[in-house]
Coordinates of C-alpha atoms and ligand atoms in Angstrom, one line a residue:
M20 CA 0.0 0.0 0.0
S21 CA 1.3 3.4 -0.9
S22 CA 2.2 5.9 1.9
T23 CA 0.4 8.6 -0.2
H24 CA -2.9 6.8 0.3
P25 CA -5.3 8.8 2.5
I26 CA -6.0 8.2 6.2
G27 CA -9.7 7.3 6.5
I28 CA -11.6 8.9 9.4
F29 CA -15.2 8.6 10.4
D30 CA -17.7 9.8 13.0
S31 CA -21.5 10.1 13.3
G32 CA -21.0 13.7 12.2
V33 CA -18.6 16.6 12.8
G34 CA -17.1 15.1 16.0
G35 CA -14.2 13.4 14.3
L36 CA -13.1 16.8 13.1
S37 CA -11.8 17.4 16.6
V38 CA -9.3 14.6 15.8
L39 CA -8.8 15.8 12.2
R40 CA -7.8 19.4 13.4
V41 CA -5.0 18.0 15.5
L42 CA -3.9 15.6 12.7
R43 CA -3.7 18.5 10.3
E44 CA -1.3 20.3 12.8
Q45 CA 0.8 17.3 13.5
M46 CA 0.9 15.5 10.1
P47 CA 0.1 18.1 7.5
A48 CA 1.4 16.1 4.6
E49 CA -1.2 13.3 5.1
H50 CA -4.1 13.1 2.7
V51 CA -7.4 12.4 4.6
V52 CA -10.8 11.1 3.6
Y53 CA -13.4 12.0 6.2
F54 CA -16.9 10.6 6.5
G55 CA -19.5 12.2 8.7
D56 CA -22.7 10.2 8.9
Q57 CA -25.0 13.2 9.3
G58 CA -27.8 11.1 7.8
H59 CA -27.9 9.1 11.1
V60 CA -26.5 11.5 13.7
P61 CA -26.7 11.2 16.7
Y62 CA -25.6 7.6 17.2
G63 CA -25.5 7.8 21.0
A64 CA -29.1 6.5 21.7
R65 CA -29.2 4.0 18.9
P66 CA -28.9 0.2 19.3
M67 CA -25.4 -1.2 19.2
A68 CA -26.2 -3.5 16.3
E69 CA -27.4 -0.6 14.2
I70 CA -24.3 1.4 14.9
Q71 CA -22.2 -1.6 14.0
K72 CA -23.9 -1.9 10.6
F73 CA -23.3 1.8 9.9
S74 CA -19.7 1.5 10.9
E75 CA -19.2 -1.5 8.6
G76 CA -20.7 0.3 5.6
I77 CA -18.6 3.4 6.3
T78 CA -15.4 1.3 6.6
Q79 CA -16.1 -0.3 3.3
F80 CA -16.6 3.1 1.7
L81 CA -13.3 4.4 3.1
L82 CA -11.5 1.4 1.9
E83 CA -13.0 2.0 -1.6
Q84 CA -11.4 5.5 -1.3
N85 CA -8.0 3.6 -0.8
A86 CA -7.7 4.4 2.9
K87 CA -4.4 3.1 4.3
I88 CA -5.6 3.1 7.9
I89 CA -9.1 3.7 9.5
V90 CA -9.6 6.0 12.5
V91 CA -12.9 5.4 14.2
A92 CA -13.0 9.0 15.5
C93 CA -16.2 8.3 17.5
N94 CA -16.4 6.8 20.9
T95 CA -19.9 5.5 20.3
A96 CA -18.9 3.7 17.1
S97 CA -15.8 2.4 18.8
A98 CA -17.9 1.0 21.6
A99 CA -20.3 -0.6 19.2
A100 CA -18.1 -1.8 16.4
L101 CA -14.3 -1.6 16.9
K102 CA -13.8 -5.2 17.8
Y103 CA -16.1 -6.4 15.0
L104 CA -14.4 -4.2 12.4
R105 CA -10.9 -5.4 13.4
E106 CA -12.1 -9.0 13.0
K107 CA -14.0 -8.4 9.7
F108 CA -11.3 -6.2 8.0
S109 CA -8.2 -7.9 9.4
D110 CA -5.7 -6.7 6.9
I111 CA -6.1 -3.0 7.8
S112 CA -5.2 -1.2 11.0
F113 CA -7.8 0.6 13.0
V114 CA -7.4 3.3 15.6
G115 CA -10.4 3.6 18.0
M116 CA -11.5 5.9 20.9
E117 CA -12.1 5.0 24.5
P118 CA -12.8 7.4 27.3
A119 CA -9.5 8.7 28.7
V120 CA -10.1 7.2 32.2
K121 CA -6.5 6.1 32.4
P122 CA -4.8 9.5 32.2
A123 CA -7.6 11.0 34.4
A124 CA -6.9 8.4 37.1
E125 CA -3.2 9.3 36.9
I126 CA -3.7 13.1 37.3
T127 CA -6.7 13.4 39.7
R128 CA -5.8 14.6 43.2
T129 CA -9.3 14.5 44.6
G130 CA -9.9 11.0 43.2
K131 CA -13.1 12.2 41.6
V132 CA -13.5 12.4 37.9
G133 CA -16.4 13.5 35.6
V134 CA -17.0 11.6 32.4
L135 CA -19.1 13.0 29.6
A136 CA -20.1 10.4 26.8
T137 CA -23.1 9.0 25.0
P138 CA -25.5 6.4 26.4
A139 CA -24.1 3.8 24.0
T140 CA -20.5 4.5 25.1
F141 CA -21.4 4.0 28.7
Q142 CA -23.3 0.8 28.0
G143 CA -20.5 -0.8 25.9
A144 CA -18.0 -3.4 27.0
L145 CA -15.1 -1.1 26.1
Y146 CA -16.1 1.4 28.8
A147 CA -16.6 -1.3 31.4
S148 CA -13.2 -2.7 30.6
V149 CA -11.5 0.8 30.8
V150 CA -13.2 1.4 34.2
E151 CA -12.1 -2.1 35.4
R152 CA -8.5 -1.7 34.3
F153 CA -7.9 1.9 35.2
G154 CA -10.7 3.2 37.4
A155 CA -9.7 1.5 40.7
G156 CA -9.6 4.0 43.6
V157 CA -11.3 6.7 41.5
E158 CA -14.9 7.8 41.8
L159 CA -16.4 8.4 38.3
F160 CA -19.4 10.7 37.8
Q161 CA -21.1 10.1 34.4
N162 CA -23.4 12.2 32.3
T163 CA -24.7 11.8 28.8
C164 CA -25.3 15.5 28.0
T165 CA -28.5 14.8 26.1
G166 CA -28.9 17.1 23.1
L167 CA -25.3 18.4 23.1
V168 CA -24.2 16.5 20.0
S169 CA -27.1 18.1 18.0
E170 CA -26.1 21.6 19.2
I171 CA -22.5 21.0 18.2
E172 CA -23.6 19.7 14.8
K173 CA -25.3 23.1 14.3
G174 CA -22.0 24.9 15.3
E175 CA -23.7 26.2 18.5
L176 CA -20.6 26.2 20.6
D177 CA -21.6 29.0 23.0
S178 CA -25.4 29.3 22.8
Q179 CA -27.8 29.2 25.8
P180 CA -29.0 25.6 25.2
T181 CA -25.4 24.4 24.9
R182 CA -24.5 26.2 28.1
R183 CA -27.6 24.8 29.9
I184 CA -26.8 21.2 29.0
L185 CA -23.2 21.6 30.2
E186 CA -24.1 23.3 33.4
D187 CA -26.7 20.6 34.2
A188 CA -24.0 18.0 33.7
L189 CA -21.1 19.7 35.3
L190 CA -22.4 21.7 38.3
P191 CA -23.5 18.6 40.3
M192 CA -20.1 17.0 39.5
L193 CA -18.3 20.1 40.9
E194 CA -20.3 19.8 44.1
K195 CA -18.9 16.3 44.4
N196 CA -15.4 17.8 44.1
I197 CA -14.3 16.5 40.7
D198 CA -10.9 18.0 39.5
T199 CA -10.8 16.3 36.1
V200 CA -13.2 15.9 33.2
V201 CA -12.9 13.2 30.6
L202 CA -14.4 14.0 27.2
G203 CA -15.7 10.6 26.0
C204 CA -17.3 11.9 22.8
T205 CA -15.4 13.5 20.0
H206 CA -17.9 16.2 19.5
Y207 CA -17.2 17.6 23.0
P208 CA -13.7 19.1 22.5
F209 CA -15.3 21.8 20.4
V210 CA -16.9 23.2 23.6
I211 CA -13.8 23.0 25.8
P212 CA -13.7 26.8 26.2
L213 CA -17.3 26.8 27.6
I214 CA -16.6 23.7 29.7
Q215 CA -13.5 25.4 31.2
E216 CA -15.5 28.5 31.9
I217 CA -18.1 26.5 33.8
V218 CA -15.7 24.3 35.8
G219 CA -13.0 26.9 36.3
E220 CA -9.3 26.8 35.5
K221 CA -8.3 24.5 38.3
V222 CA -10.3 21.5 36.8
R223 CA -8.4 19.6 34.1
V224 CA -10.3 18.9 30.9
I225 CA -8.9 16.0 28.8
D226 CA -9.1 16.2 25.0
P227 CA -8.1 12.8 23.7
A228 CA -7.2 14.0 20.2
P229 CA -3.4 14.5 20.7
A230 CA -3.0 11.0 22.1
I231 CA -5.1 9.5 19.2
V232 CA -3.0 11.4 16.7
R233 CA 0.2 10.0 18.3
Q234 CA -1.2 6.5 18.0
I235 CA -2.1 7.1 14.3
G236 CA 1.6 8.1 13.7
R237 CA 2.9 5.0 15.5
L238 CA 0.7 2.7 13.5
L239 CA 1.6 4.3 10.2
E240 CA 5.3 4.0 11.0
M241 CA 4.8 0.3 11.8
G242 CA 2.7 -0.4 8.7
A243 CA 1.3 1.6 5.8
G244 CA 3.9 4.4 6.2
R245 CA 3.8 8.2 6.6
N246 CA 3.5 10.6 3.6
T247 CA 6.9 12.2 3.4
S248 CA 5.9 14.9 0.9
S249 CA 6.6 18.5 1.9
L250 CA 3.3 19.6 0.4
K251 CA 0.1 19.9 2.4
G252 CA -2.1 16.9 2.0
E253 CA -5.7 17.0 0.6
V254 CA -8.8 16.5 2.7
Q255 CA -11.9 15.1 1.2
I256 CA -15.0 15.3 3.3
Y257 CA -18.1 13.2 2.6
S258 CA -21.4 13.5 4.4
S259 CA -24.6 11.4 4.2
G260 CA -26.6 14.4 5.4
D261 CA -27.3 17.9 4.3
V262 CA -24.0 19.0 2.8
T263 CA -24.8 22.7 2.8
K264 CA -25.4 22.6 6.6
V265 CA -22.1 20.7 7.1
Q266 CA -20.3 23.1 4.8
A267 CA -21.5 26.0 6.8
V268 CA -20.2 24.8 10.2
L269 CA -16.7 23.6 8.9
P270 CA -15.0 27.0 9.1
I271 CA -16.3 27.3 12.8
L272 CA -14.9 23.9 13.7
L273 CA -11.9 23.4 11.5
R274 CA -10.9 26.9 10.4
E275 CA -10.5 25.5 6.9
H276 CA -12.9 25.9 4.0
L277 CA -13.4 22.5 2.5
K278 CA -16.0 21.2 0.0
V279 CA -18.3 18.5 1.3
H280 CA -19.2 15.7 -1.1
P281 CA -22.7 14.2 -0.8
V282 CA -23.2 10.5 -0.4
N283 CA -26.3 8.4 0.0
W284 CA -27.0 5.2 2.0
V285 CA -28.6 2.3 0.2
G286 CA -30.1 0.3 3.0
N287 CA -28.0 0.1 6.2
R288 CA -24.8 -1.2 4.7
N289 CA -23.9 0.4 1.3
I290 CA -22.9 4.0 0.5
V291 CA -22.9 5.5 -2.9
L292 CA -21.6 8.8 -4.3
V293 CA -24.4 11.1 -5.3
Ligands
DGL310 N1 -18.9 11.8 18.3 C1 -19.5 10.7 18.9 C2 -18.7 10.0 19.9 O1 -17.5 10.2 20.0 C3 -20.9 10.3 18.6 C4 -22.0 11.2 19.1 C5 -23.3 10.8 18.7 O2 -23.5 10.6 17.5 O3 -24.2 10.5 19.5 O4 -19.3 9.3 20.7

């Protein structure tokens, strides 16, 4: 496989762009093909089996675009499908997301940590295993921030509804003396400034994207290879939803003006270019 093939990244929507923006800073030469499943967002309250089917269809699509590695830049899709995808597409490397309980457990001083993620992420075996492996001696306070993903999809990073959802989640956690917040959903790093304003500067908020990008770099070096060109890589963005709406929020989230290509789902498993 050529090192000039793109990195494939997907999410239920714009969340994976929080990983893409760090990737663009750290590995600017890499080409990227990004898929946002706006036709089905949010994933968080859907059944695991359904999210798994979507993830399989999207992986297939990204492989058809010659992806050299697949980044499941979505905690919910990782919870529902990462194990299955690794078994099914065994000749490609996957990077997935899991809530950053491990670093949080290492840095907390009060021993109390807030975790924000979707219902599916909290229900999945991946989260249970992370808590079992790294959560000993730490008290975790969880919240699903209902409605927050939809607000971020609209680019509402500082609106009253967004603020209310975050205050409802975080103020009770502050009363319990949390000193660390884990963002277990890739949409949430876009509201870090607002979260930080609510919890105060003393509370650490963990954005998992830099660690994920380091892991992408390690896997590329071990396998498909880094793009060594000195030119900036191209980013192709595909959406199964309303491309004009996605296009409108891109400059807010990514600070890049990129064209969004429309795609359609045919049933639950196949994606075609429009
Ligand atoms: N960005 C997602 C995650 O990391 C999915 C949110 C959703 O679609 O509910 O979990």
